mmCIF file of C-alpha atoms and ligand atoms in Angstrom:
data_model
loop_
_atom_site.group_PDB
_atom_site.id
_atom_site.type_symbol
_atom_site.label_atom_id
_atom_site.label_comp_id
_atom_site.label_asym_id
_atom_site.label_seq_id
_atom_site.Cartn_x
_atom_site.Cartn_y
_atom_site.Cartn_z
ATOM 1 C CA UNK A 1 14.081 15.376 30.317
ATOM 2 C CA UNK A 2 13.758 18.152 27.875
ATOM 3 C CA UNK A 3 10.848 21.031 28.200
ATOM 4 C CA UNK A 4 9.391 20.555 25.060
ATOM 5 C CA UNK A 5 6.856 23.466 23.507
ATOM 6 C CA UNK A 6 4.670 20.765 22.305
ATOM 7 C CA UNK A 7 1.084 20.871 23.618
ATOM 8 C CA UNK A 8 -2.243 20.378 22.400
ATOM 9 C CA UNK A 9 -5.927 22.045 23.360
ATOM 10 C CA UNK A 10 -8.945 21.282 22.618
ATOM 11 C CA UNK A 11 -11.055 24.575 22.065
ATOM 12 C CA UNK A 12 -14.424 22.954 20.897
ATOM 13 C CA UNK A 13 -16.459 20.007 20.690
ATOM 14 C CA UNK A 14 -19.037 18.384 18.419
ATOM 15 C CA UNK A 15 -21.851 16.991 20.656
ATOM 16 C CA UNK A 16 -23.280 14.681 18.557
ATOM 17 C CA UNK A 17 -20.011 12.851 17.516
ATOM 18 C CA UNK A 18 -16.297 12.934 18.894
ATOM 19 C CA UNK A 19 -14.918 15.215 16.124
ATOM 20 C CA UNK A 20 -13.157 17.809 18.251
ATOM 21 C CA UNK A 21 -11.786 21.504 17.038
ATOM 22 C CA UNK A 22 -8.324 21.911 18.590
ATOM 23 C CA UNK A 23 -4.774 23.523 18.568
ATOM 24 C CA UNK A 24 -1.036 21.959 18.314
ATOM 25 C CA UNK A 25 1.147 24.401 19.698
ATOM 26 C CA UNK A 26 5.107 23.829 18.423
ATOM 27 C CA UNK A 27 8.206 25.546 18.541
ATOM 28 C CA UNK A 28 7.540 26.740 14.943
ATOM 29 C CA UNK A 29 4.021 28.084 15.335
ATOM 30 C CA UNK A 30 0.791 26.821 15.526
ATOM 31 C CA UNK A 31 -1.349 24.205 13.890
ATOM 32 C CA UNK A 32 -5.387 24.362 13.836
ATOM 33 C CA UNK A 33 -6.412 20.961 14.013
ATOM 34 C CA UNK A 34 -8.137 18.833 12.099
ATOM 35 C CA UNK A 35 -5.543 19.914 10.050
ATOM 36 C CA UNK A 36 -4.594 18.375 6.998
ATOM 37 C CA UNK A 37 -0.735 18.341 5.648
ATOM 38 C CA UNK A 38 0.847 18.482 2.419
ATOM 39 C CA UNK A 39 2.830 15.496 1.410
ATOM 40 C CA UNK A 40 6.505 16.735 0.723
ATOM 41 C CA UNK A 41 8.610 13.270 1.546
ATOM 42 C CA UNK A 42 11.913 14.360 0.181
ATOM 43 C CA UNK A 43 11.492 18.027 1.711
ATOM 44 C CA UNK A 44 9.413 19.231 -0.981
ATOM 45 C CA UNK A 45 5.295 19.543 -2.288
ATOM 46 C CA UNK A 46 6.039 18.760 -5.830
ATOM 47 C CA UNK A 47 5.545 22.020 -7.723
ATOM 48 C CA UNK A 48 4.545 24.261 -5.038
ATOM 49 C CA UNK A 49 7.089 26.617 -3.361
ATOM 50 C CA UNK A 50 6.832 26.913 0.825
ATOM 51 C CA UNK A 51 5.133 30.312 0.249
ATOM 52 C CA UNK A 52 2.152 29.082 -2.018
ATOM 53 C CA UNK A 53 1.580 26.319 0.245
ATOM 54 C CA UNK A 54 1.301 28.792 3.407
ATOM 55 C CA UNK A 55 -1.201 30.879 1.535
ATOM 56 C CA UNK A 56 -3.257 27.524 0.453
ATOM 57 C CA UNK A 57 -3.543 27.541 4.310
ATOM 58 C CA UNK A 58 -0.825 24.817 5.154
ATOM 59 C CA UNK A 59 0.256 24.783 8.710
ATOM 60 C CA UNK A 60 2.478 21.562 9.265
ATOM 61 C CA UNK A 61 4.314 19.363 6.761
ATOM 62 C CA UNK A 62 5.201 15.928 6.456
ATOM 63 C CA UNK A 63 8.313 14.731 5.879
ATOM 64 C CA UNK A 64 10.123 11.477 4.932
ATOM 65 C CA UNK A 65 12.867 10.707 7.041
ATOM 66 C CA UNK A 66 14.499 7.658 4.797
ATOM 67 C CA UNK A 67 14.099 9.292 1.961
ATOM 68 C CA UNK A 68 15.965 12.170 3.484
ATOM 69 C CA UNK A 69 18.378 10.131 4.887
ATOM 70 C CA UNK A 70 19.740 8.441 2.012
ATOM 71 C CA UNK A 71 19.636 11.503 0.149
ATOM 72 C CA UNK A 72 20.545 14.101 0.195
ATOM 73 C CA UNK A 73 21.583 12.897 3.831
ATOM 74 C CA UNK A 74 20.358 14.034 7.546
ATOM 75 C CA UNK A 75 24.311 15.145 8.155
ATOM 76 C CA UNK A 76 24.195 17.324 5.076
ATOM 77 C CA UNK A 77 20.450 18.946 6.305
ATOM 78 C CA UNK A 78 22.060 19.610 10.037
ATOM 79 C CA UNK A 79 25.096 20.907 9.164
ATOM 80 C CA UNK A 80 22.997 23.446 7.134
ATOM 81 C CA UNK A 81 21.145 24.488 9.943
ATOM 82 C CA UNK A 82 18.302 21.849 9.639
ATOM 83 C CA UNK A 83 15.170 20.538 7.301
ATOM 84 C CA UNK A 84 13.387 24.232 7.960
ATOM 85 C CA UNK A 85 15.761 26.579 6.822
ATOM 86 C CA UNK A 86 17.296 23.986 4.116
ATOM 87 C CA UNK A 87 13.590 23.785 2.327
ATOM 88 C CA UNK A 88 12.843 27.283 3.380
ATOM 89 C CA UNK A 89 9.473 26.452 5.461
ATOM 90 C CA UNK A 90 9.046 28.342 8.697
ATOM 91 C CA UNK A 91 6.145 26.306 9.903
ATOM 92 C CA UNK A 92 6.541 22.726 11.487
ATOM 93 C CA UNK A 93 7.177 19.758 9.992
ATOM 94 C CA UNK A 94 6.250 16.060 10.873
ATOM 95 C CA UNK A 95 8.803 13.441 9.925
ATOM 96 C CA UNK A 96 7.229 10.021 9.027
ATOM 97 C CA UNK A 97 9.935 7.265 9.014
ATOM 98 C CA UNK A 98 9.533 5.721 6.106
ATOM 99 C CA UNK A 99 8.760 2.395 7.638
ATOM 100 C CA UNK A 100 5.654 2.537 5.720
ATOM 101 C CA UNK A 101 7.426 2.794 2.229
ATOM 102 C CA UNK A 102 9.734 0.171 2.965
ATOM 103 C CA UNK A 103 7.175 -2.565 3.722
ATOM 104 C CA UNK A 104 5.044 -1.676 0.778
ATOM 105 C CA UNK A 105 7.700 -1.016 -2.027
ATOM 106 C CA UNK A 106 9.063 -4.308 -1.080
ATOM 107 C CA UNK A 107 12.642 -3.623 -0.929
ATOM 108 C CA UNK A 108 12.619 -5.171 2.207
ATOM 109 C CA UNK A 109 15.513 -7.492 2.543
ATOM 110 C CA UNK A 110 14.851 -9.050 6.231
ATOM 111 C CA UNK A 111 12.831 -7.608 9.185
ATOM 112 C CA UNK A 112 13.735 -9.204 12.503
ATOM 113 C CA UNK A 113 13.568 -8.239 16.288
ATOM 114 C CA UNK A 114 17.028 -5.082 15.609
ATOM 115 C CA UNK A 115 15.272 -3.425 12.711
ATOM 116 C CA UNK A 116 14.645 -3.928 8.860
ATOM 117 C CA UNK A 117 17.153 -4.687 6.219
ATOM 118 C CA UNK A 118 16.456 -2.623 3.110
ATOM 119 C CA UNK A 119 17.678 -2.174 -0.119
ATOM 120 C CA UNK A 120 18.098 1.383 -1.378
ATOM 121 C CA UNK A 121 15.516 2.149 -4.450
ATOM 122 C CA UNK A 122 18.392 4.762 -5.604
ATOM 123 C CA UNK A 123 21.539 2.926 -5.404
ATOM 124 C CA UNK A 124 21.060 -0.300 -4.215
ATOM 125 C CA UNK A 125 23.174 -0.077 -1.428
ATOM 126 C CA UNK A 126 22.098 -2.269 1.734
ATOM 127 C CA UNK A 127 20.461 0.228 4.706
ATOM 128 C CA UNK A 128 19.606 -0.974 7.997
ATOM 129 C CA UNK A 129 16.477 0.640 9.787
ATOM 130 C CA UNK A 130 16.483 0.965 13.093
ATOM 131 C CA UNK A 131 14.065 2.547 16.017
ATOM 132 C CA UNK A 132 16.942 4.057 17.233
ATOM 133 C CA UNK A 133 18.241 4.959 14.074
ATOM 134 C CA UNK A 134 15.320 6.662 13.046
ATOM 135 C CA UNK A 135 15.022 8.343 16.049
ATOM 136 C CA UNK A 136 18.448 10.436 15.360
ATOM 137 C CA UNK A 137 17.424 10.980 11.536
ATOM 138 C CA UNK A 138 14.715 12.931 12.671
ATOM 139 C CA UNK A 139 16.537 14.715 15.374
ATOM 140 C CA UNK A 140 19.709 15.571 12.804
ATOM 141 C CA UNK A 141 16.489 17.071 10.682
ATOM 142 C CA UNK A 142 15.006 19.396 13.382
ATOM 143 C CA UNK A 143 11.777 18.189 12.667
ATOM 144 C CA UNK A 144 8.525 18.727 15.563
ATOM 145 C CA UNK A 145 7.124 15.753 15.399
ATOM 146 C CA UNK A 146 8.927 12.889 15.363
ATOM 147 C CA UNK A 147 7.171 9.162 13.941
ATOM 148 C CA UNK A 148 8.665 6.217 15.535
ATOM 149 C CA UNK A 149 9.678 3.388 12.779
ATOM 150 C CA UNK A 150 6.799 0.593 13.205
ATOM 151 C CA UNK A 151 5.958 -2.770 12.129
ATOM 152 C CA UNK A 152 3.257 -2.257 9.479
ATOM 153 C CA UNK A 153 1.905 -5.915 8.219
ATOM 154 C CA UNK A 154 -0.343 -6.186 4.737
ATOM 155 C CA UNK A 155 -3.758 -6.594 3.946
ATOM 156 C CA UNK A 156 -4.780 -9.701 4.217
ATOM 157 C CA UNK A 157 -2.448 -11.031 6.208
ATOM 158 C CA UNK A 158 -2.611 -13.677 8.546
ATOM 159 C CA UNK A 159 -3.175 -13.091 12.569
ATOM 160 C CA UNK A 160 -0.150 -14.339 14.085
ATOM 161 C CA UNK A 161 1.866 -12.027 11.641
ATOM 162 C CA UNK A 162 -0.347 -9.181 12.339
ATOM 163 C CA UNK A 163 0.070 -10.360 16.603
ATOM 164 C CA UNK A 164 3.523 -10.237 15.631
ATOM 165 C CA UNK A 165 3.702 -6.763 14.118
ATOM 166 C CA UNK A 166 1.664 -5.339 17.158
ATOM 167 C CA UNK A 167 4.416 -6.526 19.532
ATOM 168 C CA UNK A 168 7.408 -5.990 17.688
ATOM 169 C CA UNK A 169 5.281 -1.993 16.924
ATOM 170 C CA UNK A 170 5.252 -1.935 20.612
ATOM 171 C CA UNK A 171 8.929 -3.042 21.285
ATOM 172 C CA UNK A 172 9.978 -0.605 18.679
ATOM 173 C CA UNK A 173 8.283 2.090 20.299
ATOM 174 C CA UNK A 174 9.565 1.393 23.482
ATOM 175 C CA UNK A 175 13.282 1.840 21.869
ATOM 176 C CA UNK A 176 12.416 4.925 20.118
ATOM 177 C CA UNK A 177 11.230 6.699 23.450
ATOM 178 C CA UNK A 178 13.987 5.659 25.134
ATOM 179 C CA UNK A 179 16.674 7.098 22.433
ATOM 180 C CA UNK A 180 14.140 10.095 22.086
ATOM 181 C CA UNK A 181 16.553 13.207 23.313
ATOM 182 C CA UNK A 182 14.920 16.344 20.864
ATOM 183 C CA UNK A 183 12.331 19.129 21.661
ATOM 184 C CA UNK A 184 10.455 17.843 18.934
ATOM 185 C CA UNK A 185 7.491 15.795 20.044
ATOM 186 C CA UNK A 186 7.388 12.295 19.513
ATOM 187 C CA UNK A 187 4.059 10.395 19.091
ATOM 188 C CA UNK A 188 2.887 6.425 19.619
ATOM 189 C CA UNK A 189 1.984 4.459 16.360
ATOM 190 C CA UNK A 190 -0.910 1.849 16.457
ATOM 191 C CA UNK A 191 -1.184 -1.388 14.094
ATOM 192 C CA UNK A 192 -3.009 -4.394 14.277
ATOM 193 C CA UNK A 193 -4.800 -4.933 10.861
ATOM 194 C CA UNK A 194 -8.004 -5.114 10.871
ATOM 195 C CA UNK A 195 -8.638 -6.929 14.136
ATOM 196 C CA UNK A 196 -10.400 -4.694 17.130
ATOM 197 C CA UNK A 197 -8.906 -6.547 19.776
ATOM 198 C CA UNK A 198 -5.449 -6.358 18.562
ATOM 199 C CA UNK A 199 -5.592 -2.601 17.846
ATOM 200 C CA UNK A 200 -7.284 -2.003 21.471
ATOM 201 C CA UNK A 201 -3.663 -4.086 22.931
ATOM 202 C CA UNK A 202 -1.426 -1.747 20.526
ATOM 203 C CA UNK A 203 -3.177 1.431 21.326
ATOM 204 C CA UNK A 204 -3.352 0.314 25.200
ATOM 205 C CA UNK A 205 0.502 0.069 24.627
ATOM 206 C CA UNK A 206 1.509 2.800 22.945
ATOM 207 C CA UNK A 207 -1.251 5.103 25.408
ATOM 208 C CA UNK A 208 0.604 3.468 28.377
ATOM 209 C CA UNK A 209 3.974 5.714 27.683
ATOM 210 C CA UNK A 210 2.052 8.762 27.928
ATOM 211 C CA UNK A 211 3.704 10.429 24.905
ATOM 212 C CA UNK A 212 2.861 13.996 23.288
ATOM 213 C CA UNK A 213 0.540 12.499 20.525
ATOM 214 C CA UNK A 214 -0.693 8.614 18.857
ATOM 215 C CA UNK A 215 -0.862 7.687 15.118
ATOM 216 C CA UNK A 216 -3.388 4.733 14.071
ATOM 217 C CA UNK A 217 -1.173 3.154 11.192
ATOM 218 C CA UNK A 218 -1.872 0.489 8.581
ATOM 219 C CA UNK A 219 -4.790 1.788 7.421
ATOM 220 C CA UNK A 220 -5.895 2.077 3.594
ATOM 221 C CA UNK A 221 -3.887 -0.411 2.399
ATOM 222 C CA UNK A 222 -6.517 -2.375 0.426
ATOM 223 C CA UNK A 223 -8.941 -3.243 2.788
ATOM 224 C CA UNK A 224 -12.394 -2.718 2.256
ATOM 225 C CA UNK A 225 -13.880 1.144 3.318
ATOM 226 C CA UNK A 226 -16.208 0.342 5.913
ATOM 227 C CA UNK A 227 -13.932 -2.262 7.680
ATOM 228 C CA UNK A 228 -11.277 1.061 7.736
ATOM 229 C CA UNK A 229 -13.888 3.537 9.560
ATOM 230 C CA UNK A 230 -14.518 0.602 11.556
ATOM 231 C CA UNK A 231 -11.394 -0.042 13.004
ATOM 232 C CA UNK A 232 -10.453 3.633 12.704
ATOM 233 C CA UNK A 233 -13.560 4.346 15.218
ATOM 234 C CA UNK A 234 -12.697 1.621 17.633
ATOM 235 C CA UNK A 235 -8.620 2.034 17.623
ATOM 236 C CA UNK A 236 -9.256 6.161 18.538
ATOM 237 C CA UNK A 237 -11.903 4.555 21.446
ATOM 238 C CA UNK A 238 -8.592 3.469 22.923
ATOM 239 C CA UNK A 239 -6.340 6.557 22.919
ATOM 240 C CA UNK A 240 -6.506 9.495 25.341
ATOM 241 C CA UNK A 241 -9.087 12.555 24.380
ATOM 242 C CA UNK A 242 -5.992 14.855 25.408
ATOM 243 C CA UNK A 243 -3.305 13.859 22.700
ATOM 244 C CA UNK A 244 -3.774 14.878 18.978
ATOM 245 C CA UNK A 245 -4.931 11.597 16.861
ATOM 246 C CA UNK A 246 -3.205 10.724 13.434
ATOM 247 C CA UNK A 247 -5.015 8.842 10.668
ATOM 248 C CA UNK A 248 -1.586 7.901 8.751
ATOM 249 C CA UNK A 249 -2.058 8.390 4.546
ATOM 250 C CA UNK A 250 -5.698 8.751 4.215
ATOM 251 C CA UNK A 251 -7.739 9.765 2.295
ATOM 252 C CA UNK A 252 -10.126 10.913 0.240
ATOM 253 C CA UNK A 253 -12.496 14.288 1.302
ATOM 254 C CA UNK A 254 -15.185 12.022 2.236
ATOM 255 C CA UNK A 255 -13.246 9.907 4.727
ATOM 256 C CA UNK A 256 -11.628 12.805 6.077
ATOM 257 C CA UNK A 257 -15.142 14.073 7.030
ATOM 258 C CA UNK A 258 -15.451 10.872 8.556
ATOM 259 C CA UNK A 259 -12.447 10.450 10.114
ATOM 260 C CA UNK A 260 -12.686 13.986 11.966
ATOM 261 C CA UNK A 261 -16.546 12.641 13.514
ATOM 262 C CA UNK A 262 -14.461 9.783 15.163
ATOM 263 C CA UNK A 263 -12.219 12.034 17.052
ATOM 264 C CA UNK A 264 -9.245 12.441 14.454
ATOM 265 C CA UNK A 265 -6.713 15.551 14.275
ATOM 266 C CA UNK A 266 -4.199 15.037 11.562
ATOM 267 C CA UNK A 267 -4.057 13.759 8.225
ATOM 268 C CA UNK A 268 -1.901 13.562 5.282
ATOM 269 C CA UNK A 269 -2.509 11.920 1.921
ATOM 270 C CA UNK A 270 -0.801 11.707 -1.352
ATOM 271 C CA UNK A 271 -4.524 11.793 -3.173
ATOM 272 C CA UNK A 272 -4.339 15.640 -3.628
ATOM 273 C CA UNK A 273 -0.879 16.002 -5.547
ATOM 274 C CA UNK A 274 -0.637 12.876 -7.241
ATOM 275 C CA UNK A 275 -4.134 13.350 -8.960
ATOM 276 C CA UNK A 276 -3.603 16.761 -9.831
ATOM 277 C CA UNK A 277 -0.692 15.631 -11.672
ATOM 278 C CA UNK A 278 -2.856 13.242 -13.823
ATOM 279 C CA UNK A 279 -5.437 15.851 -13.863
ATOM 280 C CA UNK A 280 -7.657 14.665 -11.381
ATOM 281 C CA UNK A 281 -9.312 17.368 -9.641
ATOM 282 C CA UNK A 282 -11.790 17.766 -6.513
ATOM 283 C CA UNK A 283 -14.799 19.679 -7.021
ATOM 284 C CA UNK A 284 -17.218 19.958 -3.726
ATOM 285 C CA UNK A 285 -19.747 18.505 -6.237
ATOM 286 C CA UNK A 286 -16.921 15.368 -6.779
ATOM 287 C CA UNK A 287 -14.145 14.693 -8.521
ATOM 288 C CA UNK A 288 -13.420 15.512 -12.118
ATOM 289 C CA UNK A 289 -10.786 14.774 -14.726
ATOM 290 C CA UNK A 290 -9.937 17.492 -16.653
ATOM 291 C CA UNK A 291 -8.416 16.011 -19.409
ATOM 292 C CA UNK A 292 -11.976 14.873 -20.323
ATOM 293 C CA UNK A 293 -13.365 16.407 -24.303
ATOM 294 C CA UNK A 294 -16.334 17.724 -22.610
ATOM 295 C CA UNK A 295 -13.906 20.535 -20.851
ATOM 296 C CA UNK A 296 -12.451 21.796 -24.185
ATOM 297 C CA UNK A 297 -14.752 24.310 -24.915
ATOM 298 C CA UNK A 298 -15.761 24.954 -20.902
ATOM 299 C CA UNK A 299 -15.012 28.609 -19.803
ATOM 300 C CA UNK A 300 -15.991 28.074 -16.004
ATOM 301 C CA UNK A 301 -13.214 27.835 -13.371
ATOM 302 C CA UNK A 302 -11.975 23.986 -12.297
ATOM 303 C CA UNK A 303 -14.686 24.537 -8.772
ATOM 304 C CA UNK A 304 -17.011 27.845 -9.191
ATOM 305 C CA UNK A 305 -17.052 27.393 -5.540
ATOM 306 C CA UNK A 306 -13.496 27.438 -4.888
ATOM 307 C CA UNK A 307 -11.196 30.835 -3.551
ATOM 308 C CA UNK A 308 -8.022 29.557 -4.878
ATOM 309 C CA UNK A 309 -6.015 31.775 -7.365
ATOM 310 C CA UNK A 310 -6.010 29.235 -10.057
ATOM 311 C CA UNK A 311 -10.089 29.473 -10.234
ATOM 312 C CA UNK A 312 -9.809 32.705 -10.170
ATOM 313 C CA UNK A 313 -8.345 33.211 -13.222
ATOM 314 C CA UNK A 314 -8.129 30.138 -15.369
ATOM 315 C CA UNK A 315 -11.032 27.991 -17.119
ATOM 316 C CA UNK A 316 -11.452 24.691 -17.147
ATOM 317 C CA UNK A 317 -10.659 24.869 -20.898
ATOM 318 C CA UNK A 318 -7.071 25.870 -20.418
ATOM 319 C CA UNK A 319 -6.090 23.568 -17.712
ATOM 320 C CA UNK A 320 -7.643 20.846 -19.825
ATOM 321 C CA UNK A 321 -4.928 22.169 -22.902
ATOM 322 C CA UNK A 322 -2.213 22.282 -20.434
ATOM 323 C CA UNK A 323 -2.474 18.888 -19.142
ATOM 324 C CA UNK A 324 -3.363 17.299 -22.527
ATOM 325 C CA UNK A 325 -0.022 18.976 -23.806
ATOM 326 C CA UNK A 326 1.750 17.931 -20.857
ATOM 327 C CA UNK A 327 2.528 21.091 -19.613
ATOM 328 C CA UNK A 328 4.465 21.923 -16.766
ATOM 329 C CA UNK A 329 2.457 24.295 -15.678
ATOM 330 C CA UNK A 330 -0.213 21.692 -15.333
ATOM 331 C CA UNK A 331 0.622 19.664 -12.390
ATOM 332 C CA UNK A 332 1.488 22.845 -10.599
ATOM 333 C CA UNK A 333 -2.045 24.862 -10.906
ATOM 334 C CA UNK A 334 -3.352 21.516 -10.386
ATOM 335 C CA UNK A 335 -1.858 20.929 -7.240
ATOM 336 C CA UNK A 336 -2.552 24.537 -6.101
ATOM 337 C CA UNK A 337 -6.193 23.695 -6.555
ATOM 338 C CA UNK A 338 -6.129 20.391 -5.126
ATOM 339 C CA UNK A 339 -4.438 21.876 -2.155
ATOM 340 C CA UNK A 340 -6.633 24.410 -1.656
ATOM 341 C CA UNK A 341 -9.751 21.899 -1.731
ATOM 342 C CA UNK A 342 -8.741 19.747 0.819
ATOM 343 C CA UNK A 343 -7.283 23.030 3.441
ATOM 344 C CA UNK A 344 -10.337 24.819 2.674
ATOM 345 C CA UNK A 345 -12.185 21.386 3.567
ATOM 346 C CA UNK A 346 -10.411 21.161 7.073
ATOM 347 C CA UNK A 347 -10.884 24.784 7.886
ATOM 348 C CA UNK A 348 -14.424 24.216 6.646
ATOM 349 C CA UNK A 349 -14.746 21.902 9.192
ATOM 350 C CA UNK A 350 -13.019 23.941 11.960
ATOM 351 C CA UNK A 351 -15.432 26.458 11.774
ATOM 352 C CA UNK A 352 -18.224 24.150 11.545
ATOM 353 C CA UNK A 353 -16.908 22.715 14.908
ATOM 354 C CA UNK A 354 -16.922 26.393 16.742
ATOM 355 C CA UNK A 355 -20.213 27.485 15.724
ATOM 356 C CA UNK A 356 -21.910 23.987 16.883
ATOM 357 C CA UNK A 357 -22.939 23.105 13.200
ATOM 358 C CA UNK A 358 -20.687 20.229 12.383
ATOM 359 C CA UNK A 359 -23.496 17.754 11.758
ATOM 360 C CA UNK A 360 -25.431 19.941 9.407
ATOM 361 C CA UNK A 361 -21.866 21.311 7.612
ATOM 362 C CA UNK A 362 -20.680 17.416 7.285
ATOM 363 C CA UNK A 363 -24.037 15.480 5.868
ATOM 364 C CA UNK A 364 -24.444 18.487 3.281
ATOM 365 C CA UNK A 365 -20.872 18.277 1.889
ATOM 366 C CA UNK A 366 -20.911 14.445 1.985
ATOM 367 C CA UNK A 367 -24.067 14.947 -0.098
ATOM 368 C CA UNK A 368 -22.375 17.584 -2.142
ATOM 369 C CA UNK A 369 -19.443 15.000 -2.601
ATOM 370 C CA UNK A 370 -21.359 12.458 -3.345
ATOM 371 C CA UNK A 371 -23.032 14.898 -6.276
ATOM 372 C CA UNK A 372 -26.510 14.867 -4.938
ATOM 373 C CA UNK A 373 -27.191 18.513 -4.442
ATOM 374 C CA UNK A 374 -27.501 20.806 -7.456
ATOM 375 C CA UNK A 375 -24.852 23.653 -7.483
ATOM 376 C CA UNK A 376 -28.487 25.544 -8.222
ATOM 377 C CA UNK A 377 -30.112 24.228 -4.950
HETATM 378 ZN ZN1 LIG B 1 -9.490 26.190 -7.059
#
């Protein structure tokens, strides 16, 4: 087997909850967990070069290893050294497979016992997903953590599809560890809808090959909030306290606060970019849209709390003319500030976690959040 440089510590602990402060060590630096990571699925955070994003305070990136692969190809990226030096980001990257996408943009052609039958949304041509498949994408893109392709059923959805998706998520996973040849790290994914018992067999699974970290997938796909926390508590109940946890494509500030009390590590989310570039920003008092009148005349930064270098030095007023005009420039200060929110949030929360004040830090900024403490107070 290879020696991998993949390893994870915990350095703190919460008492009162299982939120945990820790540290992924890779082969491309370090990650302080919970960490939060930028969404740049074709190797790229729309409007935000590799150097902004490691002064916004990003650490790891994630990746999508279909869309790579059909374009501009994981041949092309290795014979030019690799996803890192071909997007020019030093840090690590996480590689999701895409599986996700598939299922929900419904260009799913068949899914049976091999893999899933897609067609391309660029071209049209027939592709044909496979664990193993997958498996050597990610390893042709050098990426450090590798996500296996699972089975990842809808909301609702009936139980024997959703028994069937655990099993076949299993089976899958089984394959992928077995073609799994790269120093990157690969970690375990969990499904099982919204039934406890069915995530406690995946995650009992997918703990049982002792890999390098788990993912809880099939979360936030329509059903309702507290039934996701719930299941999001009891799946991480069944996955070992000494592998990082990922909370796949969620979520909002607020359940990230959450998420982090139940023991969570990573997170990624497309919430951040794609409402900046509608003009949807996050304040720690809630969100705002800045498109709204009542910002036209407003010479106050986007978040008078925020350090990022768009609130230092543009108002509210001028980001609401740039997006009304449909500036450029719009989406990409909006992004930096969006960003900026939710890294700030997760270091926020690190430090809360080493000084022993998590549970005062996290019931003041869901109050804050929630926009029921004055910015005066
Ligand atoms: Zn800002």
């Amino acid at each position: 087997m290879t020696s991998r440089p993949f390893r994870f510590e915990v350095l703190a602990r919460d008492a009162q909850s299982r939120a945990r402060r820790g540290r992924i060590a890779t082969a491309r630096g370090a990650v302080d967990t919970p960490a939060f990571m930028p969404v740049a699925t074709v190797g790229a955070v729309k409007g935000v070069t590799p150097q902004e994003l490691r002064q916004l305070g990003a650490e790891l990136l994630l990746v999508n290893a279909y869309h790579l692969s059909l374009r501009p190809g994981a041949e092309l990226i290795a014979e030019l050294g690799g996803l890192s030096s071909f997007m020019g980001w030093d840090g690590p990257i996480l590689s999701d497979s895409g599986g996700f996408q598939v299922f929900s943009l419904a260009e799913l052609v068949n899914l049976g016992e091999d893999g899933v039958r897609i067609r391309s949304h660029l071209d049209g041509s027939m592709q044909f997903l496979t664990p193993e498949r997958v498996i050597a994408v990610e390893e042709a893109l050098g990426v450090d953590i590798l996500m296996p392709l699972d089975d990842c059923p809808p909301y609702p959805c009936d139980r024997s599809r959703v028994e069937e998706a655990v099993a076949r998520t299993g089976r899958w996973l089984e394959r992928s560890r077995a073609a799994w040849r790269s120093e990157g790290a690969l970690f375990g994914i969990v499904q099982g809808g919204v039934s406890p018992e069915l995530r406690a067999r995946s995650a009992e699974r997918a703990a049982s090959l002792d890999l390098p970290g788990y993912a809880v997938g099939g979360l936030s796909v329509g059903e309702p909030r507290e039934l996701c926390y719930e299941i999001a508590s009891s799946s991480a109940d069944h996955l070992p306290v000494d592998r990082p946890r990922y909370l796949m494509g969620t979520g909002t500030p607020q359940d990230l606060i959450r998420l982090v009390s139940m023991g969570y590590d990573l997170f990624d989310c497309v919430l951040p970019t794609r409402n900046a570039r509608n003009g949807s920003l996050f304040t720690a008092s809630g969100r705002i849209n800045i498109r709204n009148a009542r910002f036209a005349r407003d010479p106050s930064p986007p978040d008078p709390r925020c350090d990022c270098p768009v609130c230092a030095r543009f108002s509210r007023a001028y980001l609401r003319h740039l997006s009304v005009s449909g500036e450029l420039l719009s989406a990409v200060l909006n992004t930096i500030h969006n960003l900026r929110f939710y890294l700030r949030l997760m270091s926020e929360l690190r430090a809360a976690l080493e000084q022993g004040r998590f549970p005062v830090y996290t019931s003041r900024a869901l109050a804050e959040l929630a926009g029921e403490v004055r910015e005066t107070e």
